[in-house]
């Protein structure tokens, strides 16, 4: 099952709709509440990032009995130094965003922490794609090479 | 689940019926769609011209009671006459009772009024609330409670506890594992002040339906010490009638901190935790719980969440306007000492939950995820084909909810008036086409 949502870049009060929708779907699928929470935290952070830094983008959620795969793709400014961006507390968000309780520099680390697998691809001037995988079934045993 | 309110038929589905205090008066219900739209758990459907409550989803918040324009939703509580069956009766007035009456009637007089109505004794819920506050503070100190996830959500409002069970199961661990003040008051009155006595009856004078349900099927503890719950609105007129003669003998003990629990921010103010937020009204509570589930409330330590507007003073069993009541409560509280005088009894040592609180997975389409996925795909297709107006004419609160009901097998697509019209038009087209056809023997061409 695949769901696709446009995340608006001009109205950030609307950011969070996609993750809320995915949360509803996961609830109706009867998925473990703890996993739903991890998914919604990770996806919500990514959605907010898109709205703040990238002028919106596309959020996709692919759900199978084994895993939830969230892909967040934007055509924003891109991240010049990914390692720096992944540092807890590092933020390029403007002051007013911080005053709203966002932009504490915990977004990317938080996504990574809540996902079982996390990938960040970015090219300056082209955009950023964050891919997050959350496993539903136990991970395949070593040697199986279980890459999603 | 079954919107027709009949027992589920599938094997293994014979779940015990859940007790609910919110009921429908079928004579008053006209089958409009006001309540189905306001229900926070989408627990109501209109069938055969009447609203039906889906037991598994109802959280007894009373939102439908508040919004029904025809007064067809009501909370079933116990009658005052019930106290006749007990040797010694104790009234437990919720502090919201004090806010129903003009300040010229003192709290002492209101308590005396309860005695004039036939109770043998009164014990203020507000006094118990002060004890709960003291225990809540303990949840922020070092010790076993330090492991509790923050922010903690107050478990004083029974509708909020159930909302978490049904819609936010991932937040169950955030609920403060403490008995609500009403239960603490009941236990003190019955098991401490009258320990071992026979025939003692303990009755809550309640602003809300949720507490009626909590007395019969509590969450977090096995059995309530309450023997009955009487709605404030059922007691209001008889109580008003005796106030003139009741006198002002000093009977109240509770302080400002306990009394103010009846309004939003009262509990948080009493707790004195600066990183608390207070939220009232079920829609606003949902907004805060969504934010918490998204990991947004990192700097918050405590959430006082109350289902009713302005807090318990806005409960569906009250009579006064919530905002007037809140103002009165504030004025009354100002005249009180901060806390109750030292206790003359030993309060129960354990005010914690004795039972684990389980999720109520009333929203999952099927316990088997593969089946649920198949249903979900069907539901998505159905929803996409519906007009998306959320008009409610089908009896479900939204097009999405109708699609869900169809895949659950409790509704059909043509319950949608627009779908029905499409089908009729299609049928009319087919009739016209058939009419054009002539048997070969009659065909003159």
Coordinates of C-alpha atoms in Angstrom, one line a residue:
Chain A
X1 CA 0.0 0.0 0.0
X2 CA 1.4 3.3 -1.0
X3 CA 0.2 6.8 0.0
X4 CA 1.5 10.1 -1.4
X5 CA 0.9 13.5 0.1
X6 CA 2.0 17.0 -1.0
X7 CA 3.5 18.9 1.9
X8 CA 2.8 22.6 1.5
X9 CA 5.7 25.0 1.6
X10 CA 3.8 28.2 2.1
X11 CA 1.6 27.5 5.1
X12 CA 3.4 25.7 7.8
X13 CA 0.4 25.6 10.0
X14 CA -0.7 22.8 7.6
X15 CA 2.5 20.8 8.1
X16 CA 1.7 17.7 10.1
X17 CA -1.3 16.7 8.0
X18 CA 0.5 13.9 6.2
X19 CA 1.9 12.4 9.3
X20 CA -1.5 12.6 11.0
X21 CA -3.1 10.8 8.1
X22 CA -0.4 8.1 8.1
X23 CA -1.0 7.8 11.9
X24 CA -4.7 7.2 11.3
X25 CA -4.0 4.5 8.7
X26 CA -1.5 2.7 10.9
X27 CA -4.0 2.8 13.8
X28 CA -6.7 1.2 11.6
X29 CA -4.3 -1.4 10.5
X30 CA -3.9 -2.4 14.2
X31 CA -0.2 -1.7 14.3
X32 CA 1.6 -1.6 17.7
X33 CA 1.1 1.8 19.3
X34 CA 4.8 2.2 20.1
X35 CA 5.6 1.7 16.4
X36 CA 3.0 4.1 15.4
X37 CA 4.4 6.7 17.7
X38 CA 8.0 6.2 16.3
X39 CA 6.7 6.5 12.8
X40 CA 4.6 9.7 13.5
X41 CA 7.5 11.4 15.4
X42 CA 10.0 10.7 12.6
X43 CA 7.6 11.6 9.8
X44 CA 6.3 14.7 11.6
X45 CA 9.8 16.0 12.1
X46 CA 10.6 15.5 8.4
X47 CA 7.4 17.2 7.4
X48 CA 8.1 20.2 9.5
X49 CA 11.7 20.4 8.1
X50 CA 10.3 20.4 4.6
X51 CA 7.9 23.2 5.4
X52 CA 10.5 25.3 7.1
X53 CA 13.6 24.8 5.0
X54 CA 12.6 23.4 1.6
X55 CA 9.3 25.1 0.6
X56 CA 7.4 21.9 0.8
X57 CA 7.7 18.6 -1.0
X58 CA 6.3 15.2 -1.4
X59 CA 5.8 12.7 1.4
X60 CA 5.3 9.0 0.6
X61 CA 4.4 6.2 2.9
X62 CA 4.6 2.6 1.8
X63 CA 3.2 0.0 4.1
X64 CA 3.7 -3.7 4.0
X65 CA 3.3 -6.4 6.6
X66 CA 7.1 -6.3 7.2
X67 CA 7.8 -2.6 7.2
X68 CA 6.8 1.1 6.9
X69 CA 8.9 3.0 4.4
X70 CA 8.7 6.8 4.6
X71 CA 10.2 8.8 1.8
X72 CA 10.3 12.6 2.1
X73 CA 11.5 14.3 -1.0
X74 CA 11.9 18.0 -1.6
X75 CA 13.5 20.3 -4.2
X76 CA 14.8 22.8 -1.6
X77 CA 18.2 24.3 -1.2
X78 CA 19.8 21.0 -0.1
X79 CA 22.2 20.4 2.8
X80 CA 25.8 21.4 2.3
X81 CA 27.3 19.5 5.2
X82 CA 25.3 16.5 6.1
X83 CA 27.5 15.4 9.0
X84 CA 27.1 18.9 10.6
X85 CA 23.4 18.8 10.0
X86 CA 23.1 15.5 11.8
X87 CA 24.7 17.0 14.9
X88 CA 22.3 17.3 17.8
X89 CA 21.6 21.0 18.5
X90 CA 22.8 22.2 15.1
X91 CA 20.2 24.3 13.4
X92 CA 19.9 26.8 10.6
X93 CA 16.3 27.7 11.4
X94 CA 15.6 31.4 11.9
X95 CA 14.9 32.9 15.3
X96 CA 11.1 33.1 14.8
X97 CA 10.9 29.4 14.0
X98 CA 12.7 28.6 17.2
X99 CA 10.3 30.7 19.2
X100 CA 7.6 28.5 17.9
X101 CA 9.3 25.6 19.5
X102 CA 10.8 24.2 16.3
X103 CA 14.3 24.4 15.0
X104 CA 16.1 23.1 18.1
X105 CA 18.5 21.2 15.9
X106 CA 17.0 17.9 17.0
X107 CA 14.9 17.1 13.9
X108 CA 17.3 15.0 11.9
X109 CA 18.8 13.2 14.9
X110 CA 15.3 12.5 16.1
X111 CA 14.3 11.0 12.8
X112 CA 17.3 8.8 12.8
X113 CA 16.6 7.7 16.4
X114 CA 13.0 6.7 15.7
X115 CA 13.7 4.9 12.4
X116 CA 15.3 1.5 12.1
X117 CA 17.1 2.6 9.0
X118 CA 17.7 6.2 8.0
X119 CA 19.1 7.6 4.8
X120 CA 19.7 11.2 3.9
X121 CA 20.6 12.2 0.4
X122 CA 21.1 15.8 -0.5
X123 CA 22.5 18.0 -3.3
X124 CA 23.0 21.7 -2.9
X125 CA 20.6 23.6 -5.1
X126 CA 18.7 20.4 -6.0
X127 CA 17.0 19.1 -2.9
X128 CA 17.0 16.6 -0.2
X129 CA 15.5 13.1 0.2
X130 CA 15.1 11.5 3.6
X131 CA 14.2 7.8 3.6
X132 CA 13.2 6.1 6.8
X133 CA 12.4 2.5 7.4
X134 CA 10.5 1.2 10.4
X135 CA 10.3 -2.6 10.7
X136 CA 7.1 -4.3 11.7
X137 CA 8.3 -7.9 11.6
X138 CA 11.6 -9.0 13.3
X139 CA 14.7 -8.1 11.3
X140 CA 16.0 -10.9 9.1
X141 CA 18.9 -12.8 10.8
X142 CA 22.4 -11.8 9.9
X143 CA 23.7 -13.4 6.7
X144 CA 20.3 -13.0 5.0
X145 CA 21.5 -9.6 3.8
X146 CA 18.1 -8.2 4.5
X147 CA 18.4 -4.8 2.9
X148 CA 15.1 -3.1 2.2
Chain B
X1 CA -18.4 -2.9 16.5
X2 CA -21.9 -2.6 15.3
X3 CA -23.7 0.6 14.8
X4 CA -27.0 -1.1 15.1
X5 CA -26.2 -1.6 18.7
X6 CA -26.7 -5.4 18.5
X7 CA -24.3 -7.9 19.9
X8 CA -21.6 -8.8 17.5
X9 CA -22.1 -12.2 15.9
X10 CA -18.7 -13.4 14.8
X11 CA -17.0 -16.2 16.7
X12 CA -14.8 -15.0 19.6
X13 CA -16.3 -11.5 19.4
X14 CA -18.7 -11.9 22.3
X15 CA -16.9 -9.2 24.3
X16 CA -18.5 -8.2 27.6
X17 CA -20.9 -5.3 27.1
X18 CA -19.3 -2.1 28.1
X19 CA -21.2 0.0 30.6
X20 CA -21.9 3.6 29.4
X21 CA -23.8 6.3 31.2
X22 CA -24.5 8.3 28.0
X23 CA -27.8 7.1 26.5
X24 CA -30.2 8.1 23.9
X25 CA -33.9 9.1 24.4
X26 CA -35.4 7.6 21.2
X27 CA -38.5 9.7 21.5
X28 CA -36.6 12.9 21.4
X29 CA -34.0 12.0 18.7
X30 CA -35.1 13.2 15.3
X31 CA -32.2 11.5 13.5
X32 CA -30.3 14.7 12.6
X33 CA -26.6 14.5 12.2
X34 CA -25.4 17.1 14.8
X35 CA -24.0 14.6 17.3
X36 CA -22.2 12.3 14.9
X37 CA -20.1 15.2 13.7
X38 CA -19.1 16.3 17.2
X39 CA -18.2 12.9 18.6
X40 CA -14.4 12.8 19.1
X41 CA -14.2 9.0 18.6
X42 CA -16.7 8.8 15.8
X43 CA -18.8 6.6 18.0
X44 CA -22.3 7.5 16.8
X45 CA -24.1 6.6 13.6
X46 CA -27.7 7.4 12.6
X47 CA -29.7 4.3 11.7
X48 CA -33.4 4.2 11.0
X49 CA -33.8 7.8 12.0
X50 CA -32.1 7.4 15.4
X51 CA -28.6 8.0 16.7
X52 CA -26.9 4.8 17.8
X53 CA -23.9 4.8 20.1
X54 CA -21.1 2.3 19.3
X55 CA -20.2 1.0 22.8
X56 CA -16.6 0.0 22.1
X57 CA -15.8 3.6 21.0
X58 CA -17.8 5.7 23.4
X59 CA -15.6 7.5 26.1
X60 CA -18.6 9.1 28.0
X61 CA -17.2 12.5 27.4
X62 CA -20.7 14.0 27.1
X63 CA -20.0 16.0 24.0
X64 CA -23.2 14.6 22.4
X65 CA -25.2 15.6 25.4
X66 CA -23.9 19.1 25.1
X67 CA -24.4 19.4 21.3
X68 CA -27.8 17.7 20.8
X69 CA -30.3 20.4 19.8
X70 CA -33.2 18.2 20.9
X71 CA -32.0 17.1 24.3
X72 CA -32.1 13.5 23.2
X73 CA -28.8 12.5 24.7
X74 CA -28.6 12.1 28.4
X75 CA -26.4 10.8 31.2
X76 CA -28.0 8.1 33.3
X77 CA -27.2 8.8 36.9
X78 CA -28.6 7.5 40.2
X79 CA -31.7 9.1 41.8
X80 CA -31.5 10.8 45.2
X81 CA -34.1 8.2 46.4
X82 CA -31.4 5.6 46.2
X83 CA -29.9 6.7 49.6
X84 CA -32.9 5.2 51.4
X85 CA -31.4 1.8 51.0
X86 CA -28.5 2.5 53.4
X87 CA -28.1 2.9 57.1
X88 CA -25.6 5.7 57.0
X89 CA -25.2 7.8 53.9
X90 CA -22.3 10.1 53.0
X91 CA -22.5 12.8 50.2
X92 CA -19.3 13.5 48.4
X93 CA -19.9 16.9 46.7
X94 CA -17.6 17.6 43.8
X95 CA -16.3 21.2 44.1
X96 CA -18.1 22.1 40.9
X97 CA -21.3 22.0 43.0
X98 CA -20.2 25.1 44.9
X99 CA -20.0 27.0 41.6
X100 CA -23.7 26.3 40.8
X101 CA -24.9 28.6 43.5
X102 CA -24.6 32.3 44.1
X103 CA -21.8 33.2 46.5
X104 CA -24.3 34.5 49.1
X105 CA -24.9 30.9 49.9
X106 CA -21.7 29.8 51.7
X107 CA -20.0 26.4 51.1
X108 CA -20.9 25.5 54.7
X109 CA -24.6 26.2 53.9
X110 CA -24.4 24.1 50.7
X111 CA -23.0 21.2 52.8
X112 CA -25.7 21.7 55.4
X113 CA -28.2 21.7 52.6
X114 CA -27.0 18.2 51.6
X115 CA -27.7 17.0 55.1
X116 CA -31.1 18.5 55.0
X117 CA -31.8 16.4 51.9
X118 CA -31.3 13.3 53.9
X119 CA -27.6 12.6 53.9
X120 CA -26.1 11.7 57.3
X121 CA -22.6 13.1 56.5
X122 CA -20.7 15.0 53.9
X123 CA -17.1 14.6 52.8
X124 CA -15.7 17.1 50.2
X125 CA -14.1 15.7 47.1
X126 CA -11.9 18.9 47.1
X127 CA -10.3 17.6 50.4
X128 CA -9.3 14.4 48.6
X129 CA -8.1 16.5 45.6
X130 CA -5.5 18.0 47.9
X131 CA -4.2 14.6 48.7
X132 CA -4.0 13.7 45.1
X133 CA -2.0 16.9 44.4
X134 CA 0.5 15.9 47.1
X135 CA 0.9 12.4 45.5
X136 CA 1.2 14.0 42.0
X137 CA 4.1 16.1 43.2
X138 CA 5.7 12.8 44.2
X139 CA 5.7 11.7 40.6
X140 CA 8.3 14.4 39.8
X141 CA 10.6 13.5 42.6
X142 CA 13.5 11.0 42.6
X143 CA 12.4 7.4 43.1
X144 CA 10.5 4.8 41.1
X145 CA 8.3 7.5 39.6
X146 CA 11.4 9.1 38.0
X147 CA 11.1 6.5 35.2
X148 CA 7.6 7.6 34.2
X149 CA 7.6 9.2 30.7
X150 CA 7.2 13.0 30.8
X151 CA 5.0 14.9 30.2
X152 CA 2.5 13.1 32.5
X153 CA -1.1 13.4 31.6
X154 CA -3.5 13.9 34.6
X155 CA -5.8 10.9 34.9
X156 CA -8.4 12.9 36.9
X157 CA -10.8 13.3 33.9
X158 CA -12.3 9.9 33.1
X159 CA -13.2 10.9 29.5
X160 CA -9.6 11.9 28.8
X161 CA -8.3 8.6 30.2
X162 CA -10.7 6.7 27.8
X163 CA -9.8 9.0 24.9
X164 CA -6.2 8.0 25.4
X165 CA -7.2 4.3 25.5
X166 CA -9.2 4.5 22.3
X167 CA -7.3 7.1 20.2
X168 CA -3.9 7.5 21.7
X169 CA -2.8 4.1 23.0
X170 CA 0.8 5.0 22.6
X171 CA 0.3 7.6 25.3
X172 CA -1.1 5.3 28.0
X173 CA 2.3 5.2 29.7
X174 CA 2.1 9.0 30.1
X175 CA -1.1 8.8 32.2
X176 CA -0.4 9.7 35.9
X177 CA -1.0 6.3 37.6
X178 CA -3.1 7.8 40.4
X179 CA -6.7 7.4 41.6
X180 CA -8.9 10.4 40.7
X181 CA -10.0 12.6 43.7
X182 CA -13.6 11.2 43.6
X183 CA -12.3 7.7 44.2
X184 CA -9.9 8.8 46.9
X185 CA -12.8 10.7 48.6
X186 CA -15.0 7.6 48.4
X187 CA -12.3 5.4 49.9
X188 CA -11.6 7.8 52.8
X189 CA -15.3 8.1 53.6
X190 CA -16.0 4.4 53.4
X191 CA -12.9 2.6 54.3
X192 CA -11.1 5.1 56.6
X193 CA -13.8 7.1 58.4
X194 CA -16.3 4.2 58.6
X195 CA -14.0 1.2 58.3
X196 CA -15.7 -2.1 59.0
X197 CA -19.2 -0.6 59.3
X198 CA -22.1 -2.2 57.6
X199 CA -24.7 -0.3 55.6
X200 CA -22.6 2.7 54.8
X201 CA -23.5 4.3 51.4
X202 CA -21.2 6.7 49.6
X203 CA -22.6 9.0 46.9
X204 CA -20.9 11.3 44.6
X205 CA -22.6 14.6 43.6
X206 CA -21.3 14.7 40.1
X207 CA -20.9 17.3 37.3
X208 CA -20.3 14.6 34.7
X209 CA -21.4 11.4 33.1
X210 CA -17.9 10.0 32.9
X211 CA -17.8 9.7 36.7
X212 CA -21.0 7.7 36.6
X213 CA -19.3 5.2 34.3
X214 CA -16.1 5.3 36.3
X215 CA -18.0 4.3 39.4
X216 CA -19.3 1.1 37.7
X217 CA -16.5 0.2 35.4
X218 CA -13.3 2.0 36.5
X219 CA -10.1 2.3 34.6
X220 CA -6.9 1.7 36.6
X221 CA -8.5 0.1 39.6
X222 CA -10.7 -2.9 40.0
X223 CA -13.6 -1.7 42.1
X224 CA -14.9 1.7 43.1
X225 CA -15.9 2.5 46.7
X226 CA -18.8 4.6 45.4
X227 CA -22.3 3.3 45.9
X228 CA -24.0 5.8 43.6
X229 CA -23.5 8.9 41.5
X230 CA -26.1 11.6 41.6
X231 CA -26.1 14.3 38.9
X232 CA -25.8 17.9 40.1
X233 CA -28.7 18.9 37.9
X234 CA -31.0 16.3 39.6
X235 CA -30.1 17.7 43.0
X236 CA -30.0 21.4 42.2
X237 CA -33.7 22.3 42.8
X238 CA -34.2 20.2 45.9
X239 CA -31.0 21.6 47.3
X240 CA -31.9 25.2 46.4
X241 CA -35.2 24.7 48.2
X242 CA -33.6 23.8 51.5
X243 CA -30.8 26.4 51.5
X244 CA -32.9 29.0 53.2
X245 CA -33.2 27.0 56.4
X246 CA -29.9 25.1 56.2
X247 CA -27.8 27.4 58.4
X248 CA -24.1 28.2 58.2
X249 CA -22.6 25.8 60.7
X250 CA -19.0 25.3 59.8
X251 CA -18.7 22.0 57.9
X252 CA -16.3 22.8 55.0
X253 CA -12.7 21.8 55.4
X254 CA -11.2 21.9 51.9
X255 CA -8.9 24.7 51.0
X256 CA -8.5 26.8 47.9
X257 CA -6.2 24.3 46.2
X258 CA -8.6 21.5 46.3
X259 CA -11.7 23.5 45.4
X260 CA -10.1 25.0 42.4
X261 CA -9.7 21.6 40.8
X262 CA -13.2 22.1 39.5
X263 CA -11.9 24.6 36.9
X264 CA -9.3 24.5 34.2
X265 CA -5.8 25.3 35.6
X266 CA -6.9 24.5 39.2
X267 CA -5.1 21.2 39.3
X268 CA -2.0 22.6 37.6
X269 CA -1.9 25.6 40.0
X270 CA -2.2 23.3 42.9
X271 CA 0.6 21.1 41.6
X272 CA 2.8 24.2 41.3
X273 CA 4.8 22.6 38.5
X274 CA 5.8 25.5 36.2
X275 CA 6.1 23.4 33.1
X276 CA 2.4 22.4 33.2
X277 CA -0.1 23.1 30.6
X278 CA -3.9 23.1 31.1
X279 CA -6.3 22.3 28.3
X280 CA -10.1 22.0 28.3
X281 CA -12.7 21.0 25.7
X282 CA -12.4 17.7 24.0
X283 CA -11.3 19.1 20.6
X284 CA -8.5 21.1 22.3
X285 CA -7.5 18.1 24.3
X286 CA -7.2 16.1 21.1
X287 CA -5.0 18.9 19.6
X288 CA -2.6 18.6 22.6
X289 CA -2.5 14.8 22.5
X290 CA -1.7 14.9 18.8
X291 CA 1.1 17.2 19.5
X292 CA 2.4 15.0 22.3
X293 CA 2.3 12.0 20.0
X294 CA 4.3 13.9 17.4
X295 CA 7.0 14.4 20.0
X296 CA 6.3 18.2 20.1
X297 CA 5.8 18.8 23.8
X298 CA 9.4 18.2 24.9
X299 CA 9.4 21.1 27.4
X300 CA 6.2 20.2 29.1
X301 CA 6.2 18.2 32.4
X302 CA 2.5 17.9 33.1
X303 CA -0.7 18.1 31.2
X304 CA -4.0 18.9 33.0
X305 CA -6.5 17.8 30.4
X306 CA -10.3 18.2 30.9
X307 CA -12.9 17.1 28.4
X308 CA -15.4 19.9 29.4
X309 CA -15.2 23.6 28.6
X310 CA -13.8 25.5 31.5
X311 CA -13.2 22.2 33.3
X312 CA -15.5 20.2 35.6
X313 CA -17.7 23.3 36.1
X314 CA -18.7 22.8 32.4
X315 CA -19.8 19.2 33.0
X316 CA -22.9 18.1 31.2
X317 CA -24.7 17.4 34.5
X318 CA -24.2 21.0 35.8
X319 CA -26.9 23.7 35.5
X320 CA -24.9 27.0 35.5
X321 CA -23.1 28.4 32.5
X322 CA -19.5 27.1 32.7
X323 CA -17.9 30.5 32.5
X324 CA -20.1 32.0 35.2
X325 CA -19.5 29.0 37.3
X326 CA -15.8 29.3 36.8
X327 CA -15.9 32.9 38.0
X328 CA -17.9 32.0 41.0
X329 CA -15.5 29.2 41.9
X330 CA -12.6 31.6 41.7
X331 CA -14.3 34.1 43.9
X332 CA -15.3 31.5 46.5
X333 CA -11.7 30.0 46.5
X334 CA -10.2 33.4 47.2
X335 CA -11.9 33.5 50.5
X336 CA -10.5 30.0 51.5
X337 CA -7.3 29.1 53.2
X338 CA -4.7 27.5 50.9
X339 CA -5.2 24.0 52.1
X340 CA -7.4 22.0 54.4
X341 CA -6.5 21.9 58.1
X342 CA -4.4 18.9 59.3
X343 CA -6.2 15.7 58.8
X344 CA -7.8 14.0 61.7
X345 CA -7.6 10.6 60.0
X346 CA -4.9 8.5 58.3
X347 CA -5.5 8.7 54.5
X348 CA -5.1 5.5 52.4
X349 CA -1.4 4.9 52.0
X350 CA -1.7 3.8 48.4
X351 CA -3.4 6.2 46.0
X352 CA -1.9 4.5 42.9
X353 CA -3.5 2.5 40.2
X354 CA -3.9 -1.2 41.0
X355 CA -4.5 -2.4 37.5
X356 CA -2.8 -1.9 34.2
X357 CA -4.6 0.3 31.7
X358 CA -5.0 -1.5 28.4
X359 CA -5.5 0.1 24.9
X360 CA -9.1 -0.1 23.6
X361 CA -8.3 -1.0 20.0
X362 CA -11.8 0.0 18.7
X363 CA -10.3 1.6 15.7
X364 CA -8.4 -1.3 14.1
X365 CA -10.2 -2.7 11.1
X366 CA -9.2 -6.3 11.9
X367 CA -6.9 -7.9 14.4
X368 CA -5.1 -9.6 11.5
X369 CA -3.0 -7.0 9.8
X370 CA -3.1 -8.7 6.4
X371 CA -6.9 -8.7 6.5
X372 CA -6.8 -5.1 7.7
X373 CA -4.6 -4.1 4.8
X374 CA -7.0 -5.6 2.3
X375 CA -9.9 -3.8 4.0
X376 CA -7.9 -0.6 4.0
X377 CA -7.3 -0.8 0.2
X378 CA -11.0 -1.4 -0.4
X379 CA -11.8 1.5 2.0
X380 CA -9.4 3.9 0.2
X381 CA -11.1 3.1 -3.2
X382 CA -14.5 3.5 -1.7
X383 CA -13.6 6.8 -0.1
X384 CA -12.0 8.1 -3.3
X385 CA -15.3 7.5 -5.1
X386 CA -17.5 9.2 -2.5
X387 CA -18.2 12.9 -2.9
X388 CA -16.1 14.1 0.0
X389 CA -18.7 16.5 1.3
X390 CA -19.0 14.8 4.7
X391 CA -22.7 15.7 4.7
X392 CA -23.6 13.1 7.2
X393 CA -26.8 12.1 5.3
X394 CA -25.7 8.4 5.3
X395 CA -25.6 8.5 9.1
X396 CA -21.8 8.4 9.3
X397 CA -19.8 11.4 10.3
X398 CA -17.7 11.6 7.2
X399 CA -17.3 10.0 3.8
X400 CA -14.2 8.3 5.2
X401 CA -16.2 6.9 8.0
X402 CA -18.9 5.6 5.6
X403 CA -16.2 3.9 3.6
X404 CA -14.9 2.3 6.8
X405 CA -18.5 1.2 7.8
X406 CA -18.9 -0.4 4.3
X407 CA -15.7 -2.5 4.6
X408 CA -16.7 -3.5 8.1
X409 CA -20.0 -4.7 6.6
X410 CA -22.3 -2.4 8.6
X411 CA -23.2 -0.1 5.7
X412 CA -23.5 -0.1 2.0
X413 CA -22.2 2.3 -0.6
X414 CA -25.7 3.4 -1.6
X415 CA -26.3 4.7 1.9
X416 CA -24.6 7.8 0.3
X417 CA -27.4 9.9 -1.3
X418 CA -25.1 10.9 -4.1
X419 CA -24.1 7.3 -4.8
X420 CA -27.8 6.4 -4.7
X421 CA -28.6 9.1 -7.2
X422 CA -25.8 7.8 -9.5
X423 CA -27.2 4.3 -9.3
X424 CA -30.7 5.5 -10.0
X425 CA -29.5 7.5 -13.0
X426 CA -27.6 4.5 -14.3
X427 CA -30.7 2.4 -13.9
X428 CA -32.9 4.9 -15.7
X429 CA -30.4 4.9 -18.6
X430 CA -30.5 1.1 -18.7
X431 CA -34.3 1.2 -18.6
X432 CA -34.4 3.7 -21.6
X433 CA -31.9 1.5 -23.5
X434 CA -34.1 -1.5 -22.8
X435 CA -37.2 0.4 -23.9
X436 CA -35.5 1.0 -27.3
X437 CA -35.1 -2.7 -27.9
X438 CA -38.0 -4.4 -29.7
X439 CA -38.6 -8.1 -30.1
X440 CA -37.6 -9.1 -33.7
X441 CA -41.2 -9.9 -34.5
X442 CA -42.4 -6.3 -33.8
X443 CA -39.4 -4.6 -35.4
X444 CA -40.9 -3.1 -38.6
X445 CA -37.5 -1.9 -40.0

